[in-house]
Tab-separated table of C-alpha atoms in Angstrom:
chain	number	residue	atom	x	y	z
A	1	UNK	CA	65.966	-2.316	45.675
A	2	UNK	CA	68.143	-5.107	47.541
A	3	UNK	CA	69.094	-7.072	44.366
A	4	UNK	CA	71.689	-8.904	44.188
A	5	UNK	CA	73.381	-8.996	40.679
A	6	UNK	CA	75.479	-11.986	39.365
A	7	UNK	CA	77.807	-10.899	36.663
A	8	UNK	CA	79.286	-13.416	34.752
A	9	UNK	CA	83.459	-13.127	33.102
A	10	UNK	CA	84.874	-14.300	30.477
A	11	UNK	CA	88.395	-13.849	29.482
A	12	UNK	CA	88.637	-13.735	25.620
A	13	UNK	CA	91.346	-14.842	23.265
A	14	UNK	CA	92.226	-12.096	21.151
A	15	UNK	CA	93.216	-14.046	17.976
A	16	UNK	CA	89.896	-16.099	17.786
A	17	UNK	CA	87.592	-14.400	19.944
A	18	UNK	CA	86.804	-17.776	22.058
A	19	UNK	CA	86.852	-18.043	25.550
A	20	UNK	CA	90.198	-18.425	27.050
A	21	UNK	CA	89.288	-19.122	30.724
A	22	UNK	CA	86.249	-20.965	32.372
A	23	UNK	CA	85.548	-17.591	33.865
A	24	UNK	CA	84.396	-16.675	37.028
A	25	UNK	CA	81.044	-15.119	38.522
A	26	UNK	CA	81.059	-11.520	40.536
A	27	UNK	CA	78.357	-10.805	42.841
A	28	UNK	CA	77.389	-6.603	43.857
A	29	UNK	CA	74.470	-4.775	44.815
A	30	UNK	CA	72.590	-3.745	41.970
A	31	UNK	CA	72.280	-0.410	40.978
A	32	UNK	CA	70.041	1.485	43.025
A	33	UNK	CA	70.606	-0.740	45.707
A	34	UNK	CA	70.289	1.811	49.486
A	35	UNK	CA	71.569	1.121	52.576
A	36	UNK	CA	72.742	2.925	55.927
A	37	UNK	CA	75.739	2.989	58.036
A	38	UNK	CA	76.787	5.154	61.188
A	39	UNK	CA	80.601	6.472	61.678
A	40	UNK	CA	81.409	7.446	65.404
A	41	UNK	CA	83.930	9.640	66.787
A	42	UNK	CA	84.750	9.446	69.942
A	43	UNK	CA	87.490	11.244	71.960
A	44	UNK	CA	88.092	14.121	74.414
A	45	UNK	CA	89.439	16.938	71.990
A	46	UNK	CA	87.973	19.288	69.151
A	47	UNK	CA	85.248	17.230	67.918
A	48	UNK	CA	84.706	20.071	64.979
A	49	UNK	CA	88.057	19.227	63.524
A	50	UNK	CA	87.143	15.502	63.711
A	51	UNK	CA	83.884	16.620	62.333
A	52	UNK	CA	85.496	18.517	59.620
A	53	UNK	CA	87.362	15.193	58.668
A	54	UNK	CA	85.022	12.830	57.834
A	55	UNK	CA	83.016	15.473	56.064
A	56	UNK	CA	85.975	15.651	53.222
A	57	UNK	CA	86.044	11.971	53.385
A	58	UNK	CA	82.078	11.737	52.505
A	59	UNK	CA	82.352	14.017	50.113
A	60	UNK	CA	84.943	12.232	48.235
A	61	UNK	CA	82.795	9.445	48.355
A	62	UNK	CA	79.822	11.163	47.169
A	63	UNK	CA	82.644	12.974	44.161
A	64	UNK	CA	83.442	9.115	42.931
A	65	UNK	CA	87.353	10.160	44.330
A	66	UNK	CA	86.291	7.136	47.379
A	67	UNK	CA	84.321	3.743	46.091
A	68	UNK	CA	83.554	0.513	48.053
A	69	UNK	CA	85.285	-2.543	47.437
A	70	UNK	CA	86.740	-4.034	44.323
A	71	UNK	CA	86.491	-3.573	40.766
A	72	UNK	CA	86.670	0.090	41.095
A	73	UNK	CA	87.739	0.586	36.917
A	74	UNK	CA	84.639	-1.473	35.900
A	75	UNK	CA	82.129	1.413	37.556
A	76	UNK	CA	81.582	-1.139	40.921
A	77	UNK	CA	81.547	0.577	44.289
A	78	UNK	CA	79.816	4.110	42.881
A	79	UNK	CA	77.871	5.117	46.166
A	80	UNK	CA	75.501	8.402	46.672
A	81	UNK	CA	75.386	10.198	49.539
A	82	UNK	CA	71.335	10.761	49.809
A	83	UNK	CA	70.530	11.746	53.774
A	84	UNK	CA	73.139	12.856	56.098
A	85	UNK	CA	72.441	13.752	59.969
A	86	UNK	CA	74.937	14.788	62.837
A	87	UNK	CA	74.445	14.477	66.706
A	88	UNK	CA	76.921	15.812	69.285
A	89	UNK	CA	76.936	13.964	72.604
A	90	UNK	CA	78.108	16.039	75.337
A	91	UNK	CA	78.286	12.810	78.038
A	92	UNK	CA	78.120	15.625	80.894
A	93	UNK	CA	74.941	16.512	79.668
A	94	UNK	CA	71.982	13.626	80.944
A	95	UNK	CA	69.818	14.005	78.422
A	96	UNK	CA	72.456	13.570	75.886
A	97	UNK	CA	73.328	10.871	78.017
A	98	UNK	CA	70.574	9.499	77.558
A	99	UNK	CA	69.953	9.925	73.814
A	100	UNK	CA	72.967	8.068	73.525
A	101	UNK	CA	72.286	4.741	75.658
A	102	UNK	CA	68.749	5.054	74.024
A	103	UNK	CA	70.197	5.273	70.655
A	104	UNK	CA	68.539	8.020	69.184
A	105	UNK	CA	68.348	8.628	65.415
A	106	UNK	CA	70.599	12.391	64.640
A	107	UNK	CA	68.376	15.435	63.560
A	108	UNK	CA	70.265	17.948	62.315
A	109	UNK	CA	70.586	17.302	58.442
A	110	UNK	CA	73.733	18.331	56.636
A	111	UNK	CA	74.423	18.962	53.271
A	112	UNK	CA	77.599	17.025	50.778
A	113	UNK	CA	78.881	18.811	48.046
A	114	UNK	CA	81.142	16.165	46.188
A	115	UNK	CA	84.886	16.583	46.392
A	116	UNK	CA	85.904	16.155	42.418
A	117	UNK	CA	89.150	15.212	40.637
A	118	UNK	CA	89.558	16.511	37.039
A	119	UNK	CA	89.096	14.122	34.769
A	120	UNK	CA	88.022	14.289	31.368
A	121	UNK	CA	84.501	11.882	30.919
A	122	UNK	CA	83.023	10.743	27.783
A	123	UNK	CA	79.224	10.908	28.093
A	124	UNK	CA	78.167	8.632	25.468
A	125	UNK	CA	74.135	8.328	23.777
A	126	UNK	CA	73.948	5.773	21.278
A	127	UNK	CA	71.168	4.150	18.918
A	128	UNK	CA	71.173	0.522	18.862
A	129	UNK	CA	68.422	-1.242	16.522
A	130	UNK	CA	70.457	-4.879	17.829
A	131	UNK	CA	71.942	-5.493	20.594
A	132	UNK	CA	73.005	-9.182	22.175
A	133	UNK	CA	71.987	-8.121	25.942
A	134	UNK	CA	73.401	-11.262	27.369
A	135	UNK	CA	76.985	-12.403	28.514
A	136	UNK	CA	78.595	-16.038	28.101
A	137	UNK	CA	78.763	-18.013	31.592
A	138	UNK	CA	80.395	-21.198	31.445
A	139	UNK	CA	77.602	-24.299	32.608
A	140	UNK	CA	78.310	-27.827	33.464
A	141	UNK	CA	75.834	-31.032	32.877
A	142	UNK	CA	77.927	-33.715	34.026
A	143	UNK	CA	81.088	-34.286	32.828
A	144	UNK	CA	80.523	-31.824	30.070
A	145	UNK	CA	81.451	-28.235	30.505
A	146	UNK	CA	79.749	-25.722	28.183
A	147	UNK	CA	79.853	-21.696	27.206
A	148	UNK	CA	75.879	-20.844	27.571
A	149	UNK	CA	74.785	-16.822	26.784
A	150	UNK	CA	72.604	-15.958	29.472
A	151	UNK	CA	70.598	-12.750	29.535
A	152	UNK	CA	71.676	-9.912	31.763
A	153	UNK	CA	69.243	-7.781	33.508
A	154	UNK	CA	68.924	-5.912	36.775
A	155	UNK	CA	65.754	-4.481	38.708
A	156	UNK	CA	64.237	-4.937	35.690
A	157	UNK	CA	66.032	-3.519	33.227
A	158	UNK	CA	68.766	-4.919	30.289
A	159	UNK	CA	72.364	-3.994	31.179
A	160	UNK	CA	75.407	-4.003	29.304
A	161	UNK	CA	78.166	-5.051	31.702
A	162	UNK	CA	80.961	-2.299	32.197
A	163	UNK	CA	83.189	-5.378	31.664
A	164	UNK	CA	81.994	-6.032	28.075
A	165	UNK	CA	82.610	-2.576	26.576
A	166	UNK	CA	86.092	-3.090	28.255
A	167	UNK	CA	86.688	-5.841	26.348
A	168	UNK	CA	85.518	-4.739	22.902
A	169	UNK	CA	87.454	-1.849	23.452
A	170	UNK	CA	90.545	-3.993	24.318
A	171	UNK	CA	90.232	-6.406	21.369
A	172	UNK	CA	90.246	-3.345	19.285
A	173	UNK	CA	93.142	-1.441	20.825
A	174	UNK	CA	94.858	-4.483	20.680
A	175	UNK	CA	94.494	-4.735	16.862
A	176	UNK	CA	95.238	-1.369	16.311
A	177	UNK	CA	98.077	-1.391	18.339
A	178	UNK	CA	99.968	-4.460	17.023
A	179	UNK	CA	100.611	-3.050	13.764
A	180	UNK	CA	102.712	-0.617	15.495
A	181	UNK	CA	104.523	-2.685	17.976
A	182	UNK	CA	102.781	-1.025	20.620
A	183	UNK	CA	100.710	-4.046	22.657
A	184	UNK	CA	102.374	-4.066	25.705
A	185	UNK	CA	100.602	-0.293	25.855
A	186	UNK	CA	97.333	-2.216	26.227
A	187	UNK	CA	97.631	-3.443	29.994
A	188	UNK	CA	98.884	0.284	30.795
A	189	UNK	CA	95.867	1.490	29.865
A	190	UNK	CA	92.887	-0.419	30.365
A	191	UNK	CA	94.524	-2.906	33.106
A	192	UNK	CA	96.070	-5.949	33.727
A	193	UNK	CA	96.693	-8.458	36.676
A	194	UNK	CA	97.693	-6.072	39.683
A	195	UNK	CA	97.068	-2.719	38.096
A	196	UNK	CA	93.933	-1.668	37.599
A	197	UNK	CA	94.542	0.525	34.403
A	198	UNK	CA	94.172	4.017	33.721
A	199	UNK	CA	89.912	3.968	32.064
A	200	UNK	CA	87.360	3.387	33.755
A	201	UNK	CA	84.184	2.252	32.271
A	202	UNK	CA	80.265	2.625	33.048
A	203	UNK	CA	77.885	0.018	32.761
A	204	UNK	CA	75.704	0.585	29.672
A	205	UNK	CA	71.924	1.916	30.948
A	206	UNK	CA	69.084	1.677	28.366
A	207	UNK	CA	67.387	5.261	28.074
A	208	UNK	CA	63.599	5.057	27.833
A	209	UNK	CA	62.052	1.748	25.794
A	210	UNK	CA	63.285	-1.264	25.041
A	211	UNK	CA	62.479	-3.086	22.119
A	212	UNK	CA	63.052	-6.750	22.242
A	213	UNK	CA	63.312	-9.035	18.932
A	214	UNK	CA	63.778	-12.482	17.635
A	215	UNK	CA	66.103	-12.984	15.284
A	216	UNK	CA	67.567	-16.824	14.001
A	217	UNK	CA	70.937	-17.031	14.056
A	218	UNK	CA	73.457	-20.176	13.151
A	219	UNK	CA	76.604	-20.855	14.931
A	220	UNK	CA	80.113	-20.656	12.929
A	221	UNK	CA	83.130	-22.663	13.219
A	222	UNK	CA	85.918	-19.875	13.763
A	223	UNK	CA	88.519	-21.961	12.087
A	224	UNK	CA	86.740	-23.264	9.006
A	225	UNK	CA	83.881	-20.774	8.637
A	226	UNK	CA	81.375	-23.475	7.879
A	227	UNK	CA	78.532	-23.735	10.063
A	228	UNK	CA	78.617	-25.343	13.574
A	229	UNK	CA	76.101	-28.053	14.231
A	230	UNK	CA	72.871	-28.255	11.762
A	231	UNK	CA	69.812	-26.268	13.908
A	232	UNK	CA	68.784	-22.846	13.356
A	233	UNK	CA	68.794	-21.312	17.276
A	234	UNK	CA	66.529	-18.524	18.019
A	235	UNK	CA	67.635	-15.512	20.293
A	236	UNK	CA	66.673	-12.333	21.445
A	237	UNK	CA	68.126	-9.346	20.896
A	238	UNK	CA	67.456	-5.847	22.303
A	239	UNK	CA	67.103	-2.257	20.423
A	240	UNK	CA	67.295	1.616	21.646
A	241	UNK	CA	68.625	3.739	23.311
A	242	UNK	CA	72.279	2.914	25.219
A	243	UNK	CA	74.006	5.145	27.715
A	244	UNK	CA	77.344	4.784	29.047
A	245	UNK	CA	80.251	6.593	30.342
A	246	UNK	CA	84.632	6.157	29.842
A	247	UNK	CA	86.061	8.433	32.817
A	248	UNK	CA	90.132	9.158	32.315
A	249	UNK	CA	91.713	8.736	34.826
């Protein structure tokens, strides 16, 4: 797949839960997303050392120590390493010569065994019976701006945004740790602007089945509790099985 996937951000007020910002899209390759790229060497020397080189390097990349572009904490720039191929070109040789000027594809096939940190990883499995699969995305119809949930899926399949556990998870710290003086911990450990934070979170995969629902729902006033507007909205919701990963560091 060559999907493009359009996440949506919100930054959240902690004391009512409401959007702070007007938020901001991010656009990635969607998981399972495969491409190719070359790397050259070219020089005079030992091209084994060189060699040697970029094979730590790939297998950094394929250990998760190396991603690709930004958002690293939020589980963007993961990359597998799935074919690999190697072709010396001895330019004194004419049919390598040639091979070269012709362009032609590597043969020999080499193996990656990924280069690992230690880290400790939660591997989490949990059951889910409702689950709002959708994220809020701010929309504009003239002169009126407006925070609209919109569904979040990708090649098919509902996705809980590595950015949304974040926050949950940083709404609750931060409750936790403000009855012990302790906020300004928060941005040390799950980020802040310039530092990226020391968790790193997994998008949330549904294992196996999804079962979708529709439930009615009313909106609520935060400040007064009463209800918001006077129509009964319908949404969907999503139940099963969720998978998702915190890595630390």
């Amino acid at each position: 797949s060559d999907e493009v996937a359009i996440r949506p951000h919100l930054k959240l007020d902690p004391a009512t839960g409401a959007p702070a910002t007007k938020g901001f899209l991010t656009a990635a390759m969607a998981v399972g997303t495969q491409g190719s790229f070359r790397l050259t060497w070219r020089g005079t020397g030992d091209w084994k050392i060189a060699a040697q080189t970029i094979e730590v390097y790939l297998s950094a990349l394929e250990g998760g120590l190396i991603r690709l572009g930004a958002k690293k904490n939020n589980d963007f720039g993961r990359v597998a390493v799935l074919d690999l191929r190697r072709k010396v070109y001895d330019m004194t040789d004419p049919e390598d010569r040639r091979d070269w000027l012709e362009d032609a594809p590597p043969v020999e096939r080499l193996l990656v065994e990924p280069l690992r940190a230690e880290a400790v990883v939660f591997d989490i499995l949990a059951d889910f019976e409702i689950l709002r699969t959708k994220a809020a995305q701010w929309q504009t119809s003239g002169e009126k701006s407006y925070v609209r949930a919109t569904p979040i899926r990708e090649n098919g399949r509902s996705v809980i945004p590595s950015s949304s556990i974040k926050g949950a998870m940083r709404v609750q710290m931060g409750r936790i740790a403000a009855q012990f003086g302790m906020e300004d911990r928060i941005g040390e450990i799950l980020g802040m602007p310039g530092y990226s934070g020391r968790i790193a979170f997994s998008d949330g995969s549904f294992e196996g089945a999804e079962q979708e629902r529709l439930h009615k729902r009313i909106r609520i006033n935060r400040l007064t509790g009463g209800m918001l507007g006077s129509l009964v909205t319908t949404g969907k919701t999503t139940g099963g099985r969720l998978h998702w990963q915190i890595r630390v560091p």
